[in-house]
Amino acid sequence: MKAIYGHLGAMLVVAVWGTTFVSSKVLLNEGLMPADIFFARFLIAYLCMLAVSHRQFRTSSPADELCMAGLGVMGGSLYFLTENMALMYSTSSNVSILVSTTPLLTTLILSLFYRSERMSRRQVAGSLIAFAGTVLVVLNGQYVLHLNPVGDTLALTASLTWAFYSLLMRRVMNRYPTDVITRKVFGYGILTILPYYVFVEPLHTDLHIWLRPSVVANIIFLGFIASTCCYLLWNWVMKVVGAVKSTNYIYFQTLVTMLAGAVVLGERITLFGFTGAVVLILGMVMALRMRRRKDAA
């Protein structure tokens, strides 16, 4: 029963994360920079976690504390910086496709360290089919990609950082409570973004922008719902379902983004995009179904 709740939790988290692109786009249109959005959402998330999590501020060893810091970098500051900076140099289609390689990279990296996380050939085939569907969804009738070495490299870096987040989480997820891990991810995410404001670009401090109703609403959504609640649930899902299986659900994020864009931004869904959605779902069912059969054997 817990595994079922884990899969439902993964789908819920990905459904929320799929809408964050639209929310972030609203904030960018209001004049905020990507690093500003990250700092605000993680600060809110950290304060929320402090309000509900009052235990174990120290880990059992310096190695574990270093691992927690790595989680804050890989799942926080470095991930969001590389993904958002990639959008400055490359097209959103390129970035979306390259970031969608996260499940494949996660499977590859985890399989090098943990035999239990290795996938069968059929599971790999299902993941590749799901990735192909993701590409079709992202393109949505646009057949031309404009390669940009800098932007595309940053996008792949973002994908790799989340894969290493999963690897580091695999090390500590069964040794510390989920709320403790999540609180430290937000804390170290904030600390490790500070050098960016010192050496690259200062934090946007125009209160006139920060106090706009649309900005406040979207920041609260990103900070409380998409960060506090979703990271907390996602870290629990990884513990219950497993790092590889949970990460495979990220494929659905692109589908949710497409639907949210159609509803909120009025973006058109073509037959090309619809076909991609069908292929994506078939590939996901194949990958997850084969894993369950293997687990049951």
Coordinates of C-alpha atoms in Angstrom, one line a residue:
M1 CA 0.0 0.0 0.0
K2 CA 2.9 2.4 0.8
A3 CA 4.3 1.8 -2.7
I4 CA 1.0 2.8 -4.2
Y5 CA 0.9 6.0 -2.2
G6 CA 4.5 6.5 -3.3
H7 CA 3.6 6.4 -7.0
L8 CA 0.6 8.6 -6.5
G9 CA 2.9 11.1 -4.6
A10 CA 5.4 11.1 -7.5
M11 CA 2.6 11.9 -10.0
L12 CA 1.3 14.7 -7.8
V13 CA 4.7 16.3 -7.4
V14 CA 5.5 16.1 -11.1
A15 CA 2.0 17.6 -11.8
V16 CA 2.9 20.6 -9.6
W17 CA 6.4 20.9 -11.0
G18 CA 5.1 20.9 -14.5
T19 CA 3.2 24.1 -13.8
T20 CA 6.2 25.9 -12.2
F21 CA 7.4 26.9 -15.7
V22 CA 4.3 29.0 -16.2
S23 CA 4.5 30.5 -12.7
S24 CA 8.2 31.4 -13.2
K25 CA 7.4 32.9 -16.6
V26 CA 4.9 35.2 -15.0
L27 CA 7.6 36.3 -12.5
L28 CA 10.2 36.8 -15.2
N29 CA 7.7 39.0 -17.1
E30 CA 7.2 41.1 -13.9
G31 CA 10.9 41.9 -14.0
L32 CA 12.5 39.4 -11.6
M33 CA 15.7 37.5 -12.5
P34 CA 16.0 33.7 -12.3
A35 CA 18.3 33.9 -9.3
D36 CA 15.9 36.2 -7.5
I37 CA 13.0 33.7 -8.0
F38 CA 15.2 30.8 -6.7
F39 CA 16.3 32.7 -3.6
A40 CA 12.7 33.8 -2.7
R41 CA 11.2 30.3 -3.1
F42 CA 14.0 28.5 -1.2
L43 CA 13.9 31.1 1.6
I44 CA 10.2 30.7 2.0
A45 CA 10.6 26.9 1.9
Y46 CA 13.4 27.0 4.5
L47 CA 11.4 29.1 6.9
C48 CA 8.4 26.8 6.5
M49 CA 10.5 23.8 7.3
L50 CA 12.0 25.5 10.3
A51 CA 8.4 26.0 11.6
V52 CA 7.6 22.3 11.5
S53 CA 11.0 20.6 11.8
H54 CA 12.9 21.2 15.0
R55 CA 15.0 18.0 15.3
Q56 CA 18.5 16.9 14.4
F57 CA 20.2 20.0 13.2
R58 CA 23.5 18.1 13.2
T59 CA 24.2 15.0 11.2
S60 CA 26.0 11.9 12.5
S61 CA 29.3 12.7 10.8
P62 CA 31.1 15.4 8.7
A63 CA 30.8 13.2 5.7
D64 CA 27.0 13.1 6.0
E65 CA 26.9 16.9 6.5
L66 CA 29.0 17.3 3.3
C67 CA 26.5 15.1 1.6
M68 CA 23.6 17.3 2.8
A69 CA 25.5 20.3 1.4
G70 CA 25.9 18.5 -1.9
L71 CA 22.1 17.9 -2.0
G72 CA 21.6 21.7 -1.5
V73 CA 23.9 22.4 -4.5
M74 CA 22.8 19.6 -6.8
G75 CA 19.0 19.9 -6.1
G76 CA 19.0 23.6 -5.5
S77 CA 21.5 26.4 -6.4
L78 CA 23.5 24.8 -9.2
Y79 CA 20.5 23.0 -10.7
F80 CA 18.3 26.1 -10.9
L81 CA 21.2 28.4 -12.0
T82 CA 22.3 26.1 -14.9
E83 CA 18.7 25.5 -16.1
N84 CA 17.7 29.1 -16.0
M85 CA 21.0 30.3 -17.5
A86 CA 20.6 27.8 -20.3
L87 CA 17.3 29.5 -21.3
M88 CA 19.3 32.8 -21.7
Y89 CA 21.5 31.1 -24.4
S90 CA 19.4 28.4 -26.0
T91 CA 15.8 27.9 -26.9
S92 CA 13.2 26.6 -24.5
S93 CA 12.7 23.6 -26.7
N94 CA 16.4 22.7 -26.6
V95 CA 16.5 23.1 -22.8
S96 CA 13.4 21.2 -22.2
I97 CA 14.6 18.2 -24.3
L98 CA 18.0 18.1 -22.7
V99 CA 16.7 18.5 -19.2
S100 CA 14.4 15.6 -19.9
T101 CA 17.4 13.3 -20.1
T102 CA 17.5 13.4 -16.3
P103 CA 15.8 10.0 -15.8
L104 CA 18.2 8.3 -18.2
L105 CA 21.3 9.9 -16.7
T106 CA 20.0 9.1 -13.2
T107 CA 19.6 5.5 -14.1
L108 CA 23.1 5.3 -15.6
I109 CA 24.8 7.0 -12.7
L110 CA 22.9 5.0 -10.0
S111 CA 23.5 1.7 -11.8
L112 CA 27.3 2.4 -11.5
F113 CA 27.0 2.5 -7.7
Y114 CA 24.0 0.4 -6.8
R115 CA 23.2 -2.9 -8.5
S116 CA 19.6 -2.8 -7.1
E117 CA 18.9 0.3 -9.1
R118 CA 19.9 -1.3 -12.4
M119 CA 17.1 -1.5 -15.0
S120 CA 16.4 -4.4 -17.4
R121 CA 16.7 -4.0 -21.2
R122 CA 12.9 -3.7 -21.5
Q123 CA 12.8 -1.0 -18.8
V124 CA 15.5 0.9 -20.6
A125 CA 13.5 0.5 -23.9
G126 CA 10.5 1.9 -22.1
S127 CA 12.5 4.9 -20.8
L128 CA 13.8 5.6 -24.3
I129 CA 10.3 5.5 -25.7
A130 CA 9.1 7.9 -23.0
F131 CA 12.0 10.2 -23.9
A132 CA 11.1 10.1 -27.5
G133 CA 7.5 11.0 -26.6
T134 CA 8.9 13.9 -24.5
V135 CA 10.8 15.2 -27.5
L136 CA 7.6 15.2 -29.6
V137 CA 5.7 17.0 -26.8
V138 CA 8.4 19.7 -26.5
L139 CA 8.6 20.2 -30.2
N140 CA 4.8 20.3 -30.5
G141 CA 4.9 20.8 -34.3
Q142 CA 8.1 22.9 -34.4
Y143 CA 10.6 20.9 -36.4
V144 CA 13.7 23.0 -36.2
L145 CA 16.1 23.0 -33.3
H146 CA 18.8 25.7 -33.0
L147 CA 21.9 24.2 -31.4
N148 CA 23.8 26.5 -29.1
P149 CA 26.9 24.9 -27.4
V150 CA 26.8 27.1 -24.3
G151 CA 23.1 26.9 -23.6
D152 CA 22.9 23.2 -24.4
T153 CA 25.9 22.4 -22.2
L154 CA 24.2 24.3 -19.3
A155 CA 21.0 22.3 -19.9
L156 CA 22.8 19.0 -19.8
T157 CA 24.6 20.2 -16.6
A158 CA 21.3 20.8 -15.0
S159 CA 20.2 17.3 -15.9
L160 CA 23.4 15.9 -14.4
T161 CA 23.0 17.9 -11.2
W162 CA 19.6 16.3 -10.6
A163 CA 21.0 12.9 -11.3
F164 CA 23.7 13.4 -8.7
Y165 CA 21.0 14.7 -6.3
S166 CA 19.4 11.3 -6.6
L167 CA 22.7 9.6 -6.0
L168 CA 23.4 11.6 -2.9
M169 CA 19.8 11.2 -1.7
R170 CA 20.3 7.4 -2.1
R171 CA 23.1 7.6 0.5
V172 CA 21.2 9.4 3.2
M173 CA 17.5 8.8 2.6
N174 CA 17.3 5.7 4.9
R175 CA 19.5 7.3 7.6
Y176 CA 17.7 10.5 8.3
P177 CA 14.1 11.7 8.6
T178 CA 12.6 13.2 5.4
D179 CA 11.9 16.5 7.1
V180 CA 15.5 16.8 8.2
I181 CA 16.9 16.1 4.8
T182 CA 14.5 18.5 3.1
R183 CA 15.3 21.3 5.6
K184 CA 19.0 21.0 5.0
V185 CA 18.5 21.0 1.2
F186 CA 16.8 24.4 1.4
G187 CA 19.3 25.7 3.9
Y188 CA 22.4 24.7 1.9
G189 CA 20.7 25.8 -1.3
I190 CA 20.4 29.3 0.1
L191 CA 23.9 29.4 1.4
T192 CA 25.5 28.2 -1.8
I193 CA 23.6 30.8 -4.0
L194 CA 25.0 33.7 -2.0
P195 CA 28.4 33.8 -3.8
Y196 CA 26.4 34.4 -7.1
Y197 CA 25.0 37.6 -5.7
V198 CA 28.4 38.8 -4.6
F199 CA 30.4 38.0 -7.7
V200 CA 27.9 37.8 -10.6
E201 CA 24.7 39.7 -10.0
P202 CA 23.2 41.3 -6.9
L203 CA 19.7 40.3 -5.6
H204 CA 16.9 42.4 -6.9
T205 CA 15.6 44.6 -4.1
D206 CA 12.9 46.7 -5.7
L207 CA 10.0 46.3 -3.2
H208 CA 7.6 47.8 -5.7
I209 CA 8.0 44.6 -7.8
W210 CA 8.1 42.2 -4.9
L211 CA 4.8 43.5 -3.5
R212 CA 2.8 43.2 -6.7
P213 CA -0.2 40.8 -6.1
S214 CA 0.8 38.5 -9.0
V215 CA 4.4 38.3 -7.8
V216 CA 3.4 37.6 -4.2
A217 CA 0.9 34.9 -5.3
N218 CA 3.4 33.1 -7.6
I219 CA 6.3 33.3 -5.1
I220 CA 4.1 31.8 -2.4
F221 CA 3.1 29.0 -4.8
L222 CA 6.7 28.3 -5.7
G223 CA 8.0 28.6 -2.2
F224 CA 5.3 26.7 -0.2
I225 CA 3.6 24.4 -2.7
A226 CA 6.3 23.7 -5.3
S227 CA 9.2 23.7 -2.9
T228 CA 8.2 23.0 0.7
C229 CA 5.4 20.5 0.0
C230 CA 6.8 19.0 -3.2
Y231 CA 10.4 18.5 -2.0
L232 CA 9.2 17.0 1.2
L233 CA 6.9 14.6 -0.6
W234 CA 9.5 13.9 -3.3
N235 CA 12.2 13.0 -0.8
W236 CA 9.7 10.6 0.8
V237 CA 8.8 9.1 -2.6
M238 CA 12.4 8.4 -3.3
K239 CA 12.7 6.5 0.0
V240 CA 9.5 4.5 -0.7
V241 CA 9.6 3.9 -4.4
G242 CA 13.3 4.1 -5.2
A243 CA 15.5 6.7 -6.9
V244 CA 15.2 5.3 -10.5
K245 CA 11.5 4.6 -10.5
S246 CA 10.6 8.0 -8.9
T247 CA 12.9 9.9 -11.3
N248 CA 11.2 8.3 -14.3
Y249 CA 8.0 10.2 -13.5
I250 CA 9.9 13.4 -14.4
Y251 CA 9.0 12.6 -18.0
F252 CA 5.4 13.5 -17.2
Q253 CA 6.5 17.0 -16.2
T254 CA 6.9 18.0 -19.9
L255 CA 3.3 16.8 -20.6
V256 CA 1.9 18.8 -17.7
T257 CA 3.8 21.9 -18.8
M258 CA 2.3 21.6 -22.3
L259 CA -1.2 21.3 -20.8
A260 CA -0.6 24.2 -18.4
G261 CA 0.7 26.3 -21.2
A262 CA -2.4 25.7 -23.2
V263 CA -4.8 26.6 -20.4
V264 CA -2.9 29.5 -18.9
L265 CA -0.9 31.0 -21.8
G266 CA -3.2 29.9 -24.6
E267 CA -0.5 27.9 -26.4
R268 CA -1.7 25.6 -29.1
I269 CA -1.4 21.8 -28.8
T270 CA -0.9 20.2 -32.2
L271 CA -1.4 16.7 -33.4
F272 CA 2.4 16.4 -33.2
G273 CA 2.3 17.2 -29.5
F274 CA -0.7 14.9 -28.8
T275 CA 1.1 12.0 -30.5
G276 CA 4.1 12.7 -28.3
A277 CA 1.9 12.6 -25.2
V278 CA 0.6 9.1 -26.2
V279 CA 4.1 7.8 -26.9
L280 CA 5.3 9.2 -23.6
I281 CA 2.6 7.6 -21.6
L282 CA 3.1 4.2 -23.3
G283 CA 6.9 4.3 -22.6
M284 CA 6.3 5.2 -19.0
V285 CA 3.8 2.4 -18.5
M286 CA 6.2 0.0 -20.1
A287 CA 9.2 1.1 -17.9
L288 CA 7.2 1.1 -14.6
R289 CA 5.3 -2.0 -15.3
M290 CA 8.4 -4.0 -16.0
R291 CA 10.0 -2.8 -12.7
R292 CA 7.0 -3.9 -10.7
R293 CA 7.1 -7.4 -12.3
K294 CA 10.8 -7.6 -11.5
D295 CA 10.2 -6.5 -7.9
A296 CA 7.4 -9.1 -7.5
A297 CA 9.5 -12.0 -8.9

